[in-house]
């Protein structure tokens, strides 16, 4: 059983790196942001409560987040372990997590703010099937259309300059105390996220003593 937390600013490649780890090692990728986006999209009661907050790039209240994480982990569909992404985002969430779950390691993807701006504003998502694109690294063959299903490509509601500035401010103010708390109790590895995705994945695997990544 392997249980990891992945942390990193918007656009640092958390989703991509989790996907690569999860697919190969049979881990369940738990993205707290995806859970909230699903609630907004499917118009659940929780979705209505968090819609404005998520769109503005602000943080959802700790109690709500902790309930979502607790419910998700209680599903116990993670026989071989999980990698949780987007949580914890502040000290209180980190304390809750450390009290309730053992983890084997924290992966911290480090990316300078200039690069975050460049990557995030180029990000697109298929409005139909959810496939990710990036106008720098992964352009669609037909502009504005998904290569897989032909759906329209859109920006995430929170990938606007205002929301990104808010998220970066939130991130820097809150994540350093989280890293500090984890460093005292768990194995934390900081990986330079400017490298290409294969190099980043190899580095993560070497640091966590996992089987090598074969692209
Ligand atoms: P993400 O995809 O991780 O950037 O998450 C998208 C949005 O979901 C964030 O901007 C927050 O509004 C909300 N969210 C996700 N994870 C958390 C968390 N751990 N604490 C509070 N809000 C969160």
PDB file of C-alpha atoms and ligand atoms in Angstrom:
ATOM      1  CA  UNK A   1       0.000   0.000   0.000  1.00  0.00           C
ATOM      2  CA  UNK A   2       1.404   3.365  -1.038  1.00  0.00           C
ATOM      3  CA  UNK A   3      -0.109   6.620   0.103  1.00  0.00           C
ATOM      4  CA  UNK A   4       1.196   9.890  -1.224  1.00  0.00           C
ATOM      5  CA  UNK A   5       0.327  13.549  -1.214  1.00  0.00           C
ATOM      6  CA  UNK A   6       1.310  15.706  -4.171  1.00  0.00           C
ATOM      7  CA  UNK A   7       1.592  19.446  -3.730  1.00  0.00           C
ATOM      8  CA  UNK A   8       2.411  22.200  -6.153  1.00  0.00           C
ATOM      9  CA  UNK A   9       1.087  25.434  -7.477  1.00  0.00           C
ATOM     10  CA  UNK A  10      -1.488  25.598 -10.297  1.00  0.00           C
ATOM     11  CA  UNK A  11       0.108  24.493 -13.564  1.00  0.00           C
ATOM     12  CA  UNK A  12       2.998  22.645 -11.905  1.00  0.00           C
ATOM     13  CA  UNK A  13       1.822  19.397 -13.493  1.00  0.00           C
ATOM     14  CA  UNK A  14       0.238  17.755 -10.437  1.00  0.00           C
ATOM     15  CA  UNK A  15      -2.560  16.211 -12.478  1.00  0.00           C
ATOM     16  CA  UNK A  16      -0.185  14.888 -15.143  1.00  0.00           C
ATOM     17  CA  UNK A  17       2.295  13.444 -12.656  1.00  0.00           C
ATOM     18  CA  UNK A  18      -0.480  11.862 -10.588  1.00  0.00           C
ATOM     19  CA  UNK A  19      -1.921  10.314 -13.728  1.00  0.00           C
ATOM     20  CA  UNK A  20       1.429   8.737 -14.634  1.00  0.00           C
ATOM     21  CA  UNK A  21       2.034   7.431 -11.122  1.00  0.00           C
ATOM     22  CA  UNK A  22      -1.508   6.184 -10.691  1.00  0.00           C
ATOM     23  CA  UNK A  23      -1.845   4.352 -14.008  1.00  0.00           C
ATOM     24  CA  UNK A  24       1.389   2.421 -13.638  1.00  0.00           C
ATOM     25  CA  UNK A  25       1.270   1.604  -9.938  1.00  0.00           C
ATOM     26  CA  UNK A  26      -2.487   0.987  -9.610  1.00  0.00           C
ATOM     27  CA  UNK A  27      -2.901   3.933  -7.286  1.00  0.00           C
ATOM     28  CA  UNK A  28      -6.136   5.884  -7.150  1.00  0.00           C
ATOM     29  CA  UNK A  29      -5.688   9.529  -8.120  1.00  0.00           C
ATOM     30  CA  UNK A  30      -7.803  11.698  -5.848  1.00  0.00           C
ATOM     31  CA  UNK A  31      -8.073  15.295  -7.019  1.00  0.00           C
ATOM     32  CA  UNK A  32     -10.015  17.420  -4.579  1.00  0.00           C
ATOM     33  CA  UNK A  33     -10.384  20.173  -7.214  1.00  0.00           C
ATOM     34  CA  UNK A  34     -11.894  17.622  -9.654  1.00  0.00           C
ATOM     35  CA  UNK A  35     -14.380  16.514  -6.983  1.00  0.00           C
ATOM     36  CA  UNK A  36     -15.508  20.123  -6.488  1.00  0.00           C
ATOM     37  CA  UNK A  37     -15.694  20.737 -10.268  1.00  0.00           C
ATOM     38  CA  UNK A  38     -17.828  17.599 -10.604  1.00  0.00           C
ATOM     39  CA  UNK A  39     -20.244  18.895  -7.953  1.00  0.00           C
ATOM     40  CA  UNK A  40     -20.477  22.265  -9.724  1.00  0.00           C
ATOM     41  CA  UNK A  41     -21.016  20.660 -13.133  1.00  0.00           C
ATOM     42  CA  UNK A  42     -23.663  18.213 -11.914  1.00  0.00           C
ATOM     43  CA  UNK A  43     -25.437  20.904  -9.870  1.00  0.00           C
ATOM     44  CA  UNK A  44     -25.346  19.130  -6.523  1.00  0.00           C
ATOM     45  CA  UNK A  45     -26.157  20.984  -3.321  1.00  0.00           C
ATOM     46  CA  UNK A  46     -22.462  21.122  -2.494  1.00  0.00           C
ATOM     47  CA  UNK A  47     -21.797  22.364  -6.042  1.00  0.00           C
ATOM     48  CA  UNK A  48     -24.132  25.306  -5.497  1.00  0.00           C
ATOM     49  CA  UNK A  49     -22.338  26.159  -2.249  1.00  0.00           C
ATOM     50  CA  UNK A  50     -18.844  26.166  -3.760  1.00  0.00           C
ATOM     51  CA  UNK A  51     -19.466  27.413  -7.320  1.00  0.00           C
ATOM     52  CA  UNK A  52     -18.558  31.063  -6.731  1.00  0.00           C
ATOM     53  CA  UNK A  53     -15.567  30.207  -4.522  1.00  0.00           C
ATOM     54  CA  UNK A  54     -14.085  27.748  -7.024  1.00  0.00           C
ATOM     55  CA  UNK A  55     -14.608  30.135  -9.966  1.00  0.00           C
ATOM     56  CA  UNK A  56     -12.839  32.919  -8.070  1.00  0.00           C
ATOM     57  CA  UNK A  57      -9.853  30.707  -7.207  1.00  0.00           C
ATOM     58  CA  UNK A  58     -10.532  31.104  -3.491  1.00  0.00           C
ATOM     59  CA  UNK A  59     -10.307  28.251  -1.006  1.00  0.00           C
ATOM     60  CA  UNK A  60     -13.399  26.300   0.015  1.00  0.00           C
ATOM     61  CA  UNK A  61     -13.947  26.154   3.822  1.00  0.00           C
ATOM     62  CA  UNK A  62     -11.887  23.590   5.702  1.00  0.00           C
ATOM     63  CA  UNK A  63     -14.867  21.679   7.130  1.00  0.00           C
ATOM     64  CA  UNK A  64     -16.367  21.162   3.696  1.00  0.00           C
ATOM     65  CA  UNK A  65     -13.015  20.064   2.254  1.00  0.00           C
ATOM     66  CA  UNK A  66     -12.335  17.689   5.123  1.00  0.00           C
ATOM     67  CA  UNK A  67     -15.773  16.075   4.654  1.00  0.00           C
ATOM     68  CA  UNK A  68     -15.123  15.628   0.940  1.00  0.00           C
ATOM     69  CA  UNK A  69     -11.721  14.023   1.602  1.00  0.00           C
ATOM     70  CA  UNK A  70     -13.074  11.804   4.387  1.00  0.00           C
ATOM     71  CA  UNK A  71     -15.990  10.598   2.221  1.00  0.00           C
ATOM     72  CA  UNK A  72     -13.712   9.958  -0.732  1.00  0.00           C
ATOM     73  CA  UNK A  73     -11.169   7.957   1.291  1.00  0.00           C
ATOM     74  CA  UNK A  74     -13.974   6.010   2.999  1.00  0.00           C
ATOM     75  CA  UNK A  75     -14.903   4.521  -0.362  1.00  0.00           C
ATOM     76  CA  UNK A  76     -11.829   2.268   0.097  1.00  0.00           C
ATOM     77  CA  UNK A  77     -11.409   1.655  -3.610  1.00  0.00           C
ATOM     78  CA  UNK A  78      -7.665   2.191  -3.183  1.00  0.00           C
ATOM     79  CA  UNK A  79      -6.369  -1.339  -2.548  1.00  0.00           C
ATOM     80  CA  UNK A  80      -2.861  -0.448  -3.698  1.00  0.00           C
ATOM     81  CA  UNK A  81      -2.904   3.081  -2.340  1.00  0.00           C
ATOM     82  CA  UNK A  82      -3.646   6.601  -3.488  1.00  0.00           C
ATOM     83  CA  UNK A  83      -2.099   9.840  -4.503  1.00  0.00           C
ATOM     84  CA  UNK A  84      -4.027  12.840  -3.296  1.00  0.00           C
ATOM     85  CA  UNK A  85      -3.753  16.076  -5.190  1.00  0.00           C
ATOM     86  CA  UNK A  86      -4.850  19.566  -4.097  1.00  0.00           C
ATOM     87  CA  UNK A  87      -5.028  18.693  -0.428  1.00  0.00           C
ATOM     88  CA  UNK A  88      -3.947  19.753   2.159  1.00  0.00           C
ATOM     89  CA  UNK A  89      -3.810  23.425   1.200  1.00  0.00           C
ATOM     90  CA  UNK A  90      -3.293  24.966   4.638  1.00  0.00           C
ATOM     91  CA  UNK A  91      -2.044  24.065   8.084  1.00  0.00           C
ATOM     92  CA  UNK A  92      -5.444  23.118   9.505  1.00  0.00           C
ATOM     93  CA  UNK A  93      -6.130  20.677   6.656  1.00  0.00           C
ATOM     94  CA  UNK A  94      -2.616  19.234   7.066  1.00  0.00           C
ATOM     95  CA  UNK A  95      -3.183  18.670  10.778  1.00  0.00           C
ATOM     96  CA  UNK A  96      -6.518  16.944  10.070  1.00  0.00           C
ATOM     97  CA  UNK A  97      -4.847  14.728   7.481  1.00  0.00           C
ATOM     98  CA  UNK A  98      -1.883  13.782   9.663  1.00  0.00           C
ATOM     99  CA  UNK A  99      -4.216  12.883  12.541  1.00  0.00           C
ATOM    100  CA  UNK A 100      -6.359  10.615  10.400  1.00  0.00           C
ATOM    101  CA  UNK A 101      -4.077   8.969   7.830  1.00  0.00           C
ATOM    102  CA  UNK A 102      -0.506   7.644   7.556  1.00  0.00           C
ATOM    103  CA  UNK A 103       1.255   8.707   4.444  1.00  0.00           C
ATOM    104  CA  UNK A 104       4.406   7.394   2.816  1.00  0.00           C
ATOM    105  CA  UNK A 105       5.617  10.570   1.222  1.00  0.00           C
ATOM    106  CA  UNK A 106       4.899  14.085   0.066  1.00  0.00           C
ATOM    107  CA  UNK A 107       5.844  15.100  -3.462  1.00  0.00           C
ATOM    108  CA  UNK A 108       6.345  18.839  -3.761  1.00  0.00           C
ATOM    109  CA  UNK A 109       6.462  20.107  -7.357  1.00  0.00           C
ATOM    110  CA  UNK A 110       8.336  23.398  -7.403  1.00  0.00           C
ATOM    111  CA  UNK A 111       7.658  25.920 -10.198  1.00  0.00           C
ATOM    112  CA  UNK A 112       8.558  29.652 -10.366  1.00  0.00           C
ATOM    113  CA  UNK A 113       5.594  32.044 -10.673  1.00  0.00           C
ATOM    114  CA  UNK A 114       6.620  33.331 -14.163  1.00  0.00           C
ATOM    115  CA  UNK A 115       6.351  29.799 -15.496  1.00  0.00           C
ATOM    116  CA  UNK A 116       3.008  29.295 -13.725  1.00  0.00           C
ATOM    117  CA  UNK A 117       1.552  32.320 -15.549  1.00  0.00           C
ATOM    118  CA  UNK A 118       2.845  31.094 -18.887  1.00  0.00           C
ATOM    119  CA  UNK A 119       1.478  27.561 -18.451  1.00  0.00           C
ATOM    120  CA  UNK A 120      -1.868  28.275 -16.822  1.00  0.00           C
ATOM    121  CA  UNK A 121      -3.056  30.898 -19.283  1.00  0.00           C
ATOM    122  CA  UNK A 122      -2.322  28.443 -22.121  1.00  0.00           C
ATOM    123  CA  UNK A 123      -4.380  25.661 -20.561  1.00  0.00           C
ATOM    124  CA  UNK A 124      -7.572  24.406 -22.262  1.00  0.00           C
ATOM    125  CA  UNK A 125     -10.078  21.691 -21.453  1.00  0.00           C
ATOM    126  CA  UNK A 126     -12.547  19.875 -23.719  1.00  0.00           C
ATOM    127  CA  UNK A 127     -16.040  20.936 -22.661  1.00  0.00           C
ATOM    128  CA  UNK A 128     -17.396  17.533 -23.724  1.00  0.00           C
ATOM    129  CA  UNK A 129     -14.920  14.794 -22.670  1.00  0.00           C
ATOM    130  CA  UNK A 130     -12.645  16.676 -20.253  1.00  0.00           C
ATOM    131  CA  UNK A 131      -9.378  15.995 -22.160  1.00  0.00           C
ATOM    132  CA  UNK A 132      -6.600  18.461 -21.233  1.00  0.00           C
ATOM    133  CA  UNK A 133      -4.730  20.597 -23.764  1.00  0.00           C
ATOM    134  CA  UNK A 134      -2.048  23.225 -23.527  1.00  0.00           C
ATOM    135  CA  UNK A 135      -1.460  25.760 -26.279  1.00  0.00           C
ATOM    136  CA  UNK A 136       2.310  25.581 -25.565  1.00  0.00           C
ATOM    137  CA  UNK A 137       2.980  21.871 -25.129  1.00  0.00           C
ATOM    138  CA  UNK A 138      -0.089  19.988 -26.394  1.00  0.00           C
ATOM    139  CA  UNK A 139      -1.944  21.887 -29.115  1.00  0.00           C
ATOM    140  CA  UNK A 140      -5.073  20.376 -30.681  1.00  0.00           C
ATOM    141  CA  UNK A 141      -4.772  19.588 -34.426  1.00  0.00           C
ATOM    142  CA  UNK A 142      -7.785  21.812 -35.174  1.00  0.00           C
ATOM    143  CA  UNK A 143      -7.789  25.078 -33.261  1.00  0.00           C
ATOM    144  CA  UNK A 144     -10.409  25.173 -30.506  1.00  0.00           C
ATOM    145  CA  UNK A 145     -11.557  21.545 -31.054  1.00  0.00           C
ATOM    146  CA  UNK A 146     -10.826  18.358 -29.111  1.00  0.00           C
ATOM    147  CA  UNK A 147      -8.756  15.770 -31.073  1.00  0.00           C
ATOM    148  CA  UNK A 148     -10.665  12.918 -29.417  1.00  0.00           C
ATOM    149  CA  UNK A 149     -14.342  13.929 -29.562  1.00  0.00           C
ATOM    150  CA  UNK A 150     -14.441  17.218 -31.510  1.00  0.00           C
ATOM    151  CA  UNK A 151     -15.859  19.051 -28.461  1.00  0.00           C
ATOM    152  CA  UNK A 152     -15.205  22.745 -27.937  1.00  0.00           C
ATOM    153  CA  UNK A 153     -12.027  23.641 -26.007  1.00  0.00           C
ATOM    154  CA  UNK A 154     -12.538  26.111 -23.187  1.00  0.00           C
ATOM    155  CA  UNK A 155     -10.493  27.603 -20.370  1.00  0.00           C
ATOM    156  CA  UNK A 156     -11.230  26.464 -16.844  1.00  0.00           C
ATOM    157  CA  UNK A 157     -13.472  29.001 -15.115  1.00  0.00           C
ATOM    158  CA  UNK A 158     -10.669  29.739 -12.644  1.00  0.00           C
ATOM    159  CA  UNK A 159      -7.851  30.073 -15.212  1.00  0.00           C
ATOM    160  CA  UNK A 160      -8.254  33.846 -15.546  1.00  0.00           C
ATOM    161  CA  UNK A 161      -5.524  36.372 -14.618  1.00  0.00           C
ATOM    162  CA  UNK A 162      -7.498  37.616 -11.592  1.00  0.00           C
ATOM    163  CA  UNK A 163      -8.227  34.152 -10.268  1.00  0.00           C
ATOM    164  CA  UNK A 164      -4.646  33.038 -10.882  1.00  0.00           C
ATOM    165  CA  UNK A 165      -3.238  36.022  -8.993  1.00  0.00           C
ATOM    166  CA  UNK A 166      -5.541  35.132  -6.080  1.00  0.00           C
ATOM    167  CA  UNK A 167      -4.514  31.488  -6.181  1.00  0.00           C
ATOM    168  CA  UNK A 168      -0.791  32.304  -6.251  1.00  0.00           C
ATOM    169  CA  UNK A 169      -1.154  34.623  -3.266  1.00  0.00           C
ATOM    170  CA  UNK A 170      -3.174  32.008  -1.354  1.00  0.00           C
ATOM    171  CA  UNK A 171      -0.733  29.307  -2.320  1.00  0.00           C
ATOM    172  CA  UNK A 172       2.430  31.044  -1.182  1.00  0.00           C
ATOM    173  CA  UNK A 173       0.884  32.246   2.059  1.00  0.00           C
ATOM    174  CA  UNK A 174      -0.444  28.866   3.068  1.00  0.00           C
ATOM    175  CA  UNK A 175       1.682  26.151   1.571  1.00  0.00           C
ATOM    176  CA  UNK A 176       4.982  26.978   3.274  1.00  0.00           C
ATOM    177  CA  UNK A 177       3.555  26.244   6.752  1.00  0.00           C
ATOM    178  CA  UNK A 178       2.113  22.969   5.377  1.00  0.00           C
ATOM    179  CA  UNK A 179       5.477  21.900   3.985  1.00  0.00           C
ATOM    180  CA  UNK A 180       7.132  22.791   7.257  1.00  0.00           C
ATOM    181  CA  UNK A 181       4.631  20.688   9.206  1.00  0.00           C
ATOM    182  CA  UNK A 182       5.069  17.723   6.863  1.00  0.00           C
ATOM    183  CA  UNK A 183       8.867  18.019   6.899  1.00  0.00           C
ATOM    184  CA  UNK A 184       8.810  17.469  10.653  1.00  0.00           C
ATOM    185  CA  UNK A 185       6.803  14.229  10.334  1.00  0.00           C
ATOM    186  CA  UNK A 186       6.946  12.771   6.848  1.00  0.00           C
ATOM    187  CA  UNK A 187       9.301  12.281   3.942  1.00  0.00           C
ATOM    188  CA  UNK A 188       9.023  15.360   1.684  1.00  0.00           C
ATOM    189  CA  UNK A 189      10.758  15.508  -1.672  1.00  0.00           C
ATOM    190  CA  UNK A 190      10.920  18.732  -3.691  1.00  0.00           C
ATOM    191  CA  UNK A 191      11.141  18.208  -7.451  1.00  0.00           C
ATOM    192  CA  UNK A 192      11.960  20.893 -10.043  1.00  0.00           C
ATOM    193  CA  UNK A 193       8.759  21.002 -12.125  1.00  0.00           C
ATOM    194  CA  UNK A 194      10.301  23.040 -14.980  1.00  0.00           C
ATOM    195  CA  UNK A 195      11.665  19.842 -16.548  1.00  0.00           C
ATOM    196  CA  UNK A 196       9.636  17.862 -19.118  1.00  0.00           C
ATOM    197  CA  UNK A 197       6.980  15.512 -17.754  1.00  0.00           C
ATOM    198  CA  UNK A 198       9.043  12.314 -18.247  1.00  0.00           C
ATOM    199  CA  UNK A 199      12.039  13.727 -16.357  1.00  0.00           C
ATOM    200  CA  UNK A 200       9.806  14.950 -13.540  1.00  0.00           C
ATOM    201  CA  UNK A 201       8.170  11.512 -13.286  1.00  0.00           C
ATOM    202  CA  UNK A 202      11.573   9.733 -13.262  1.00  0.00           C
ATOM    203  CA  UNK A 203      12.829  12.033 -10.528  1.00  0.00           C
ATOM    204  CA  UNK A 204       9.744  11.401  -8.393  1.00  0.00           C
ATOM    205  CA  UNK A 205      10.166   7.638  -8.784  1.00  0.00           C
ATOM    206  CA  UNK A 206      13.863   7.695  -7.928  1.00  0.00           C
ATOM    207  CA  UNK A 207      13.269   9.827  -4.840  1.00  0.00           C
ATOM    208  CA  UNK A 208      10.401   7.601  -3.629  1.00  0.00           C
ATOM    209  CA  UNK A 209      12.247   4.407  -4.452  1.00  0.00           C
ATOM    210  CA  UNK A 210       9.544   3.298  -6.908  1.00  0.00           C
ATOM    211  CA  UNK A 211       9.936   1.195 -10.080  1.00  0.00           C
ATOM    212  CA  UNK A 212      11.395   3.236 -12.965  1.00  0.00           C
ATOM    213  CA  UNK A 213       8.985   4.949 -15.345  1.00  0.00           C
ATOM    214  CA  UNK A 214       8.905   3.464 -18.843  1.00  0.00           C
ATOM    215  CA  UNK A 215       7.232   5.999 -21.195  1.00  0.00           C
TER     216      UNK A 215
HETATM  217  P1  LIG B   1      -7.471  22.731  -8.032  1.00  0.00           P
HETATM  218  O1  LIG B   1      -7.928  22.005  -9.228  1.00  0.00           O
HETATM  219  O2  LIG B   1      -6.672  21.865  -7.075  1.00  0.00           O
HETATM  220  O3  LIG B   1      -6.777  24.020  -8.325  1.00  0.00           O
HETATM  221  O4  LIG B   1      -8.785  23.145  -7.202  1.00  0.00           O
HETATM  222  C1  LIG B   1      -9.755  23.990  -7.780  1.00  0.00           C
HETATM  223  C2  LIG B   1     -10.490  24.760  -6.710  1.00  0.00           C
HETATM  224  O5  LIG B   1     -11.146  23.834  -5.806  1.00  0.00           O
HETATM  225  C3  LIG B   1      -9.615  25.623  -5.807  1.00  0.00           C
HETATM  226  O6  LIG B   1      -9.332  26.893  -6.378  1.00  0.00           O
HETATM  227  C4  LIG B   1     -10.501  25.730  -4.574  1.00  0.00           C
HETATM  228  O7  LIG B   1     -11.574  26.643  -4.787  1.00  0.00           O
HETATM  229  C5  LIG B   1     -11.092  24.326  -4.475  1.00  0.00           C
HETATM  230  N1  LIG B   1     -10.206  23.452  -3.698  1.00  0.00           N
HETATM  231  C6  LIG B   1      -9.547  22.341  -4.140  1.00  0.00           C
HETATM  232  N2  LIG B   1      -8.836  21.774  -3.149  1.00  0.00           N
HETATM  233  C7  LIG B   1      -9.045  22.542  -2.049  1.00  0.00           C
HETATM  234  C8  LIG B   1      -8.570  22.484  -0.706  1.00  0.00           C
HETATM  235  N3  LIG B   1      -7.742  21.528  -0.288  1.00  0.00           N
HETATM  236  N4  LIG B   1      -8.996  23.461   0.152  1.00  0.00           N
HETATM  237  C9  LIG B   1      -9.843  24.420  -0.238  1.00  0.00           C
HETATM  238  N5  LIG B   1     -10.314  24.544  -1.486  1.00  0.00           N
HETATM  239  C10 LIG B   1      -9.930  23.617  -2.396  1.00  0.00           C
END
